[in-house]
Protein backbone atom coordinates (compact mmCIF):
# COMPACT_ATOMS: atom_id res chain seq x y z
CA UNK A 1 0.00 0.00 0.00
CA UNK A 2 1.17 3.47 -0.81
CA UNK A 3 1.41 5.95 2.10
CA UNK A 4 -1.32 8.17 0.59
CA UNK A 5 -3.61 5.15 0.23
CA UNK A 6 -3.07 4.33 3.93
CA UNK A 7 -3.83 7.97 4.79
CA UNK A 8 -6.99 7.88 2.64
CA UNK A 9 -8.09 4.61 4.27
CA UNK A 10 -7.40 6.01 7.72
CA UNK A 11 -9.30 9.20 6.93
CA UNK A 12 -12.27 7.12 5.76
CA UNK A 13 -11.99 4.98 8.92
CA UNK A 14 -12.05 8.08 11.12
CA UNK A 15 -15.01 9.55 9.23
CA UNK A 16 -16.98 6.32 9.71
CA UNK A 17 -16.17 6.28 13.44
CA UNK A 18 -17.30 9.91 13.79
CA UNK A 19 -20.54 9.19 11.90
CA UNK A 20 -21.29 6.25 14.21
CA UNK A 21 -20.63 8.38 17.29
CA UNK A 22 -22.89 11.11 15.92
CA UNK A 23 -25.71 8.56 15.33
CA UNK A 24 -25.75 7.28 18.91
CA UNK A 25 -26.03 9.56 21.93
CA UNK A 26 -23.29 9.16 24.54
CA UNK A 27 -23.98 6.61 27.27
CA UNK A 28 -25.10 8.05 30.59
CA UNK A 29 -24.43 5.17 33.03
CA UNK A 30 -26.92 6.39 35.65
CA UNK A 31 -29.73 6.75 33.10
CA UNK A 32 -28.99 3.33 31.57
CA UNK A 33 -28.81 1.62 34.99
CA UNK A 34 -32.03 3.26 36.21
CA UNK A 35 -33.88 2.30 33.03
CA UNK A 36 -32.62 -1.29 33.38
CA UNK A 37 -33.78 -1.48 37.00
CA UNK A 38 -37.21 -0.16 35.93
CA UNK A 39 -37.32 -2.78 33.15
CA UNK A 40 -36.55 -5.57 35.64
CA UNK A 41 -39.33 -4.25 37.91
CA UNK A 42 -41.74 -4.32 34.95
CA UNK A 43 -40.77 -7.96 34.29
CA UNK A 44 -41.35 -8.88 37.94
CA UNK A 45 -44.74 -7.12 37.84
CA UNK A 46 -45.69 -9.17 34.78
CA UNK A 47 -44.62 -12.37 36.58
CA UNK A 48 -46.02 -11.66 40.06
CA UNK A 49 -49.22 -9.80 39.14
CA UNK A 50 -50.25 -10.72 35.61
CA UNK A 51 -49.01 -14.31 35.27
CA UNK A 52 -49.11 -15.66 38.83
CA UNK A 53 -51.13 -13.14 40.89
CA UNK A 54 -54.07 -15.47 41.51
CA UNK A 55 -51.77 -18.30 42.66
CA UNK A 56 -49.71 -16.00 44.89
CA UNK A 57 -52.88 -14.54 46.47
CA UNK A 58 -54.15 -18.07 47.26
CA UNK A 59 -50.79 -19.10 48.75
CA UNK A 60 -50.13 -21.79 46.12
CA UNK A 61 -47.00 -19.93 45.03
CA UNK A 62 -44.71 -18.08 47.42
CA UNK A 63 -41.95 -15.72 46.39
CA UNK A 64 -38.92 -13.96 47.78
CA UNK A 65 -36.86 -11.07 46.49
CA UNK A 66 -33.19 -10.82 47.46
CA UNK A 67 -30.71 -8.16 46.45
CA UNK A 68 -27.69 -9.26 44.40
CA UNK A 69 -24.80 -7.21 43.07
CA UNK A 70 -24.04 -6.96 39.39
CA UNK A 71 -20.90 -5.40 37.96
CA UNK A 72 -20.99 -4.25 34.35
CA UNK A 73 -17.96 -2.71 32.63
CA UNK A 74 -19.49 0.64 31.67
CA UNK A 75 -22.06 0.86 34.48
CA UNK A 76 -20.03 -0.26 37.49
CA UNK A 77 -21.47 -2.16 40.45
CA UNK A 78 -25.12 -1.89 41.39
CA UNK A 79 -27.82 -3.77 43.29
CA UNK A 80 -30.75 -5.54 41.62
CA UNK A 81 -33.25 -8.09 42.94
CA UNK A 82 -33.21 -11.80 42.24
CA UNK A 83 -36.72 -13.29 42.34
CA UNK A 84 -37.27 -16.79 43.70
CA UNK A 85 -40.64 -18.50 43.24
CA UNK A 86 -41.55 -21.40 45.53
CA UNK A 87 -43.92 -23.81 43.82
CA UNK A 88 -44.55 -26.81 46.05
CA UNK A 89 -41.14 -28.29 46.85
CA UNK A 90 -39.54 -26.68 43.81
CA UNK A 91 -37.91 -23.32 43.19
CA UNK A 92 -37.78 -21.19 40.09
CA UNK A 93 -35.16 -18.42 40.16
CA UNK A 94 -35.16 -15.29 37.98
CA UNK A 95 -31.70 -13.76 38.03
CA UNK A 96 -30.79 -10.60 36.11
CA UNK A 97 -27.63 -10.96 34.00
CA UNK A 98 -27.20 -7.35 32.91
CA UNK A 99 -28.04 -4.66 30.41
CA UNK A 100 -24.72 -4.04 28.62
CA UNK A 101 -25.10 -7.04 26.33
CA UNK A 102 -24.87 -7.73 22.62
CA UNK A 103 -28.19 -8.08 20.76
CA UNK A 104 -30.51 -7.06 23.60
CA UNK A 105 -31.12 -4.29 26.15
CA UNK A 106 -31.03 -6.77 29.01
CA UNK A 107 -31.32 -10.39 30.03
CA UNK A 108 -32.79 -12.30 32.96
CA UNK A 109 -32.17 -16.04 33.25
CA UNK A 110 -34.91 -18.25 34.69
CA UNK A 111 -33.70 -21.52 36.26
CA UNK A 112 -35.76 -24.41 37.58
CA UNK A 113 -35.22 -28.09 38.41
CA UNK A 114 -35.66 -29.15 34.75
CA UNK A 115 -33.59 -26.48 33.01
CA UNK A 116 -33.29 -22.83 32.26
CA UNK A 117 -34.51 -20.17 29.85
CA UNK A 118 -33.43 -16.70 28.79
CA UNK A 119 -35.73 -13.71 28.93
CA UNK A 120 -34.39 -10.88 26.78
CA UNK A 121 -35.41 -7.24 26.63
CA UNK A 122 -35.67 -6.14 23.00
CA UNK A 123 -36.34 -2.92 21.17
CA UNK A 124 -39.01 -2.84 18.45
CA UNK A 125 -37.75 -4.77 15.44
CA UNK A 126 -35.24 -6.71 17.53
CA UNK A 127 -31.49 -6.91 17.09
CA UNK A 128 -30.18 -6.58 13.55
CA UNK A 129 -26.92 -6.50 11.66
CA UNK A 130 -26.32 -3.82 9.07
CA UNK A 131 -24.13 -4.58 6.06
CA UNK A 132 -22.65 -1.89 3.82
CA UNK A 133 -20.82 -2.55 0.58
CA UNK A 134 -18.67 0.37 -0.47
CA UNK A 135 -16.15 1.23 -3.13
CA UNK A 136 -13.78 4.15 -2.90
CA UNK A 137 -15.43 5.43 0.27
CA UNK A 138 -18.91 5.65 -1.24
CA UNK A 139 -21.56 3.20 -0.04
CA UNK A 140 -23.00 1.20 -2.93
CA UNK A 141 -25.50 -0.90 -1.02
CA UNK A 142 -26.72 -1.18 2.55
CA UNK A 143 -28.95 -3.89 3.95
CA UNK A 144 -30.20 -4.84 7.40
CA UNK A 145 -30.96 -8.36 8.60
CA UNK A 146 -32.53 -9.49 11.88
CA UNK A 147 -30.33 -11.79 13.96
CA UNK A 148 -33.29 -13.51 15.64
CA UNK A 149 -36.25 -15.48 14.33
CA UNK A 150 -39.71 -14.42 15.43
CA UNK A 151 -41.68 -11.21 15.35
CA UNK A 152 -40.52 -8.33 17.52
CA UNK A 153 -43.34 -5.89 16.78
CA UNK A 154 -43.15 -4.12 20.15
CA UNK A 155 -40.39 -3.33 22.63
CA UNK A 156 -40.44 -5.51 25.74
CA UNK A 157 -39.60 -8.89 27.24
CA UNK A 158 -39.27 -12.00 25.06
CA UNK A 159 -38.57 -15.68 25.66
CA UNK A 160 -35.43 -16.64 23.72
CA UNK A 161 -34.24 -20.07 22.65
CA UNK A 162 -30.53 -20.85 23.11
CA UNK A 163 -28.13 -19.75 20.37
CA UNK A 164 -27.40 -20.34 17.55
CA UNK A 165 -30.55 -19.66 15.58
CA UNK A 166 -32.29 -17.78 18.40
CA UNK A 167 -36.07 -17.65 18.15
CA UNK A 168 -37.95 -15.13 20.30
CA UNK A 169 -41.56 -15.12 21.49
CA UNK A 170 -43.28 -12.23 23.25
CA UNK A 171 -43.52 -12.88 26.99
CA UNK A 172 -47.18 -12.86 28.00
CA UNK A 173 -48.80 -14.23 31.20
CA UNK A 174 -49.85 -17.51 29.54
CA UNK A 175 -46.36 -17.98 28.05
CA UNK A 176 -44.80 -17.48 31.49
CA UNK A 177 -47.16 -20.02 33.08
CA UNK A 178 -46.14 -22.49 30.36
CA UNK A 179 -42.48 -21.73 31.11
CA UNK A 180 -43.12 -22.54 34.79
CA UNK A 181 -44.58 -25.92 33.84
CA UNK A 182 -41.66 -26.62 31.50
CA UNK A 183 -39.00 -25.76 34.09
CA UNK A 184 -40.68 -27.28 37.17
CA UNK A 185 -42.49 -30.26 35.65
CA UNK A 186 -45.26 -32.28 37.22
mmCIF file of C-alpha atoms in Angstrom:
data_model
loop_
_atom_site.group_PDB
_atom_site.id
_atom_site.type_symbol
_atom_site.label_atom_id
_atom_site.label_comp_id
_atom_site.label_asym_id
_atom_site.label_seq_id
_atom_site.Cartn_x
_atom_site.Cartn_y
_atom_site.Cartn_z
ATOM 1 C CA UNK A 1 0.000 0.000 0.000
ATOM 2 C CA UNK A 2 1.172 3.473 -0.812
ATOM 3 C CA UNK A 3 1.408 5.945 2.099
ATOM 4 C CA UNK A 4 -1.315 8.171 0.589
ATOM 5 C CA UNK A 5 -3.609 5.146 0.232
ATOM 6 C CA UNK A 6 -3.074 4.334 3.926
ATOM 7 C CA UNK A 7 -3.833 7.966 4.794
ATOM 8 C CA UNK A 8 -6.986 7.880 2.644
ATOM 9 C CA UNK A 9 -8.092 4.612 4.270
ATOM 10 C CA UNK A 10 -7.399 6.008 7.722
ATOM 11 C CA UNK A 11 -9.295 9.198 6.928
ATOM 12 C CA UNK A 12 -12.266 7.123 5.760
ATOM 13 C CA UNK A 13 -11.993 4.979 8.919
ATOM 14 C CA UNK A 14 -12.047 8.079 11.118
ATOM 15 C CA UNK A 15 -15.011 9.547 9.234
ATOM 16 C CA UNK A 16 -16.976 6.317 9.712
ATOM 17 C CA UNK A 17 -16.172 6.283 13.444
ATOM 18 C CA UNK A 18 -17.303 9.913 13.786
ATOM 19 C CA UNK A 19 -20.544 9.188 11.896
ATOM 20 C CA UNK A 20 -21.286 6.245 14.205
ATOM 21 C CA UNK A 21 -20.629 8.379 17.287
ATOM 22 C CA UNK A 22 -22.887 11.115 15.920
ATOM 23 C CA UNK A 23 -25.712 8.564 15.328
ATOM 24 C CA UNK A 24 -25.747 7.278 18.907
ATOM 25 C CA UNK A 25 -26.029 9.564 21.931
ATOM 26 C CA UNK A 26 -23.288 9.160 24.540
ATOM 27 C CA UNK A 27 -23.980 6.608 27.273
ATOM 28 C CA UNK A 28 -25.101 8.051 30.591
ATOM 29 C CA UNK A 29 -24.425 5.172 33.026
ATOM 30 C CA UNK A 30 -26.917 6.394 35.650
ATOM 31 C CA UNK A 31 -29.732 6.749 33.105
ATOM 32 C CA UNK A 32 -28.990 3.327 31.565
ATOM 33 C CA UNK A 33 -28.806 1.621 34.987
ATOM 34 C CA UNK A 34 -32.033 3.259 36.212
ATOM 35 C CA UNK A 35 -33.884 2.299 33.031
ATOM 36 C CA UNK A 36 -32.623 -1.287 33.377
ATOM 37 C CA UNK A 37 -33.782 -1.480 36.997
ATOM 38 C CA UNK A 38 -37.205 -0.160 35.931
ATOM 39 C CA UNK A 39 -37.320 -2.776 33.148
ATOM 40 C CA UNK A 40 -36.550 -5.566 35.642
ATOM 41 C CA UNK A 41 -39.327 -4.249 37.911
ATOM 42 C CA UNK A 42 -41.736 -4.324 34.950
ATOM 43 C CA UNK A 43 -40.768 -7.956 34.291
ATOM 44 C CA UNK A 44 -41.352 -8.877 37.938
ATOM 45 C CA UNK A 45 -44.738 -7.117 37.841
ATOM 46 C CA UNK A 46 -45.686 -9.167 34.779
ATOM 47 C CA UNK A 47 -44.618 -12.369 36.583
ATOM 48 C CA UNK A 48 -46.019 -11.662 40.059
ATOM 49 C CA UNK A 49 -49.216 -9.798 39.143
ATOM 50 C CA UNK A 50 -50.253 -10.716 35.615
ATOM 51 C CA UNK A 51 -49.012 -14.310 35.267
ATOM 52 C CA UNK A 52 -49.106 -15.659 38.833
ATOM 53 C CA UNK A 53 -51.130 -13.138 40.891
ATOM 54 C CA UNK A 54 -54.073 -15.473 41.515
ATOM 55 C CA UNK A 55 -51.773 -18.299 42.664
ATOM 56 C CA UNK A 56 -49.713 -15.996 44.889
ATOM 57 C CA UNK A 57 -52.878 -14.540 46.468
ATOM 58 C CA UNK A 58 -54.151 -18.066 47.256
ATOM 59 C CA UNK A 59 -50.795 -19.103 48.752
ATOM 60 C CA UNK A 60 -50.129 -21.790 46.122
ATOM 61 C CA UNK A 61 -47.001 -19.927 45.029
ATOM 62 C CA UNK A 62 -44.713 -18.076 47.421
ATOM 63 C CA UNK A 63 -41.949 -15.723 46.393
ATOM 64 C CA UNK A 64 -38.918 -13.964 47.780
ATOM 65 C CA UNK A 65 -36.855 -11.069 46.492
ATOM 66 C CA UNK A 66 -33.194 -10.816 47.461
ATOM 67 C CA UNK A 67 -30.709 -8.161 46.453
ATOM 68 C CA UNK A 68 -27.693 -9.257 44.402
ATOM 69 C CA UNK A 69 -24.798 -7.214 43.075
ATOM 70 C CA UNK A 70 -24.036 -6.956 39.386
ATOM 71 C CA UNK A 71 -20.898 -5.404 37.958
ATOM 72 C CA UNK A 72 -20.986 -4.253 34.348
ATOM 73 C CA UNK A 73 -17.956 -2.714 32.625
ATOM 74 C CA UNK A 74 -19.486 0.644 31.666
ATOM 75 C CA UNK A 75 -22.056 0.862 34.480
ATOM 76 C CA UNK A 76 -20.031 -0.256 37.486
ATOM 77 C CA UNK A 77 -21.468 -2.161 40.452
ATOM 78 C CA UNK A 78 -25.116 -1.894 41.393
ATOM 79 C CA UNK A 79 -27.821 -3.769 43.293
ATOM 80 C CA UNK A 80 -30.746 -5.540 41.617
ATOM 81 C CA UNK A 81 -33.252 -8.091 42.936
ATOM 82 C CA UNK A 82 -33.214 -11.804 42.238
ATOM 83 C CA UNK A 83 -36.723 -13.286 42.338
ATOM 84 C CA UNK A 84 -37.272 -16.794 43.704
ATOM 85 C CA UNK A 85 -40.636 -18.499 43.236
ATOM 86 C CA UNK A 86 -41.552 -21.399 45.530
ATOM 87 C CA UNK A 87 -43.920 -23.808 43.817
ATOM 88 C CA UNK A 88 -44.554 -26.812 46.051
ATOM 89 C CA UNK A 89 -41.141 -28.292 46.847
ATOM 90 C CA UNK A 90 -39.541 -26.677 43.811
ATOM 91 C CA UNK A 91 -37.906 -23.318 43.193
ATOM 92 C CA UNK A 92 -37.779 -21.189 40.087
ATOM 93 C CA UNK A 93 -35.163 -18.425 40.156
ATOM 94 C CA UNK A 94 -35.159 -15.289 37.982
ATOM 95 C CA UNK A 95 -31.700 -13.759 38.030
ATOM 96 C CA UNK A 96 -30.790 -10.604 36.107
ATOM 97 C CA UNK A 97 -27.631 -10.962 34.004
ATOM 98 C CA UNK A 98 -27.199 -7.353 32.911
ATOM 99 C CA UNK A 99 -28.035 -4.659 30.414
ATOM 100 C CA UNK A 100 -24.723 -4.035 28.624
ATOM 101 C CA UNK A 101 -25.103 -7.045 26.332
ATOM 102 C CA UNK A 102 -24.870 -7.728 22.622
ATOM 103 C CA UNK A 103 -28.186 -8.082 20.756
ATOM 104 C CA UNK A 104 -30.515 -7.060 23.595
ATOM 105 C CA UNK A 105 -31.121 -4.293 26.146
ATOM 106 C CA UNK A 106 -31.030 -6.768 29.007
ATOM 107 C CA UNK A 107 -31.322 -10.386 30.031
ATOM 108 C CA UNK A 108 -32.792 -12.304 32.956
ATOM 109 C CA UNK A 109 -32.166 -16.043 33.249
ATOM 110 C CA UNK A 110 -34.912 -18.252 34.689
ATOM 111 C CA UNK A 111 -33.704 -21.520 36.257
ATOM 112 C CA UNK A 112 -35.762 -24.411 37.578
ATOM 113 C CA UNK A 113 -35.217 -28.088 38.406
ATOM 114 C CA UNK A 114 -35.661 -29.147 34.755
ATOM 115 C CA UNK A 115 -33.590 -26.484 33.010
ATOM 116 C CA UNK A 116 -33.289 -22.825 32.261
ATOM 117 C CA UNK A 117 -34.510 -20.167 29.847
ATOM 118 C CA UNK A 118 -33.428 -16.695 28.794
ATOM 119 C CA UNK A 119 -35.725 -13.706 28.930
ATOM 120 C CA UNK A 120 -34.392 -10.880 26.776
ATOM 121 C CA UNK A 121 -35.410 -7.241 26.627
ATOM 122 C CA UNK A 122 -35.674 -6.139 22.997
ATOM 123 C CA UNK A 123 -36.344 -2.919 21.170
ATOM 124 C CA UNK A 124 -39.008 -2.835 18.453
ATOM 125 C CA UNK A 125 -37.752 -4.770 15.435
ATOM 126 C CA UNK A 126 -35.245 -6.712 17.527
ATOM 127 C CA UNK A 127 -31.495 -6.909 17.088
ATOM 128 C CA UNK A 128 -30.183 -6.584 13.545
ATOM 129 C CA UNK A 129 -26.924 -6.502 11.657
ATOM 130 C CA UNK A 130 -26.325 -3.820 9.068
ATOM 131 C CA UNK A 131 -24.131 -4.578 6.055
ATOM 132 C CA UNK A 132 -22.652 -1.892 3.818
ATOM 133 C CA UNK A 133 -20.817 -2.551 0.582
ATOM 134 C CA UNK A 134 -18.667 0.374 -0.474
ATOM 135 C CA UNK A 135 -16.152 1.227 -3.132
ATOM 136 C CA UNK A 136 -13.781 4.148 -2.899
ATOM 137 C CA UNK A 137 -15.428 5.431 0.273
ATOM 138 C CA UNK A 138 -18.912 5.652 -1.238
ATOM 139 C CA UNK A 139 -21.564 3.204 -0.036
ATOM 140 C CA UNK A 140 -22.999 1.198 -2.927
ATOM 141 C CA UNK A 141 -25.498 -0.900 -1.021
ATOM 142 C CA UNK A 142 -26.717 -1.181 2.552
ATOM 143 C CA UNK A 143 -28.954 -3.891 3.954
ATOM 144 C CA UNK A 144 -30.205 -4.837 7.404
ATOM 145 C CA UNK A 145 -30.964 -8.357 8.605
ATOM 146 C CA UNK A 146 -32.526 -9.493 11.885
ATOM 147 C CA UNK A 147 -30.334 -11.788 13.955
ATOM 148 C CA UNK A 148 -33.288 -13.514 15.642
ATOM 149 C CA UNK A 149 -36.246 -15.483 14.331
ATOM 150 C CA UNK A 150 -39.707 -14.419 15.428
ATOM 151 C CA UNK A 151 -41.683 -11.211 15.348
ATOM 152 C CA UNK A 152 -40.522 -8.325 17.519
ATOM 153 C CA UNK A 153 -43.335 -5.889 16.785
ATOM 154 C CA UNK A 154 -43.145 -4.118 20.151
ATOM 155 C CA UNK A 155 -40.389 -3.330 22.632
ATOM 156 C CA UNK A 156 -40.438 -5.512 25.738
ATOM 157 C CA UNK A 157 -39.600 -8.887 27.236
ATOM 158 C CA UNK A 158 -39.271 -11.996 25.058
ATOM 159 C CA UNK A 159 -38.571 -15.676 25.657
ATOM 160 C CA UNK A 160 -35.431 -16.641 23.723
ATOM 161 C CA UNK A 161 -34.236 -20.074 22.647
ATOM 162 C CA UNK A 162 -30.529 -20.853 23.111
ATOM 163 C CA UNK A 163 -28.126 -19.750 20.365
ATOM 164 C CA UNK A 164 -27.398 -20.336 17.548
ATOM 165 C CA UNK A 165 -30.549 -19.659 15.580
ATOM 166 C CA UNK A 166 -32.286 -17.784 18.397
ATOM 167 C CA UNK A 167 -36.070 -17.646 18.154
ATOM 168 C CA UNK A 168 -37.949 -15.131 20.302
ATOM 169 C CA UNK A 169 -41.560 -15.121 21.490
ATOM 170 C CA UNK A 170 -43.284 -12.226 23.246
ATOM 171 C CA UNK A 171 -43.523 -12.881 26.994
ATOM 172 C CA UNK A 172 -47.179 -12.865 28.004
ATOM 173 C CA UNK A 173 -48.801 -14.232 31.198
ATOM 174 C CA UNK A 174 -49.847 -17.512 29.535
ATOM 175 C CA UNK A 175 -46.357 -17.982 28.045
ATOM 176 C CA UNK A 176 -44.799 -17.477 31.485
ATOM 177 C CA UNK A 177 -47.155 -20.020 33.077
ATOM 178 C CA UNK A 178 -46.144 -22.494 30.359
ATOM 179 C CA UNK A 179 -42.483 -21.727 31.107
ATOM 180 C CA UNK A 180 -43.117 -22.537 34.792
ATOM 181 C CA UNK A 181 -44.584 -25.922 33.844
ATOM 182 C CA UNK A 182 -41.658 -26.621 31.497
ATOM 183 C CA UNK A 183 -39.001 -25.757 34.091
ATOM 184 C CA UNK A 184 -40.682 -27.275 37.165
ATOM 185 C CA UNK A 185 -42.490 -30.258 35.646
ATOM 186 C CA UNK A 186 -45.261 -32.280 37.221
#
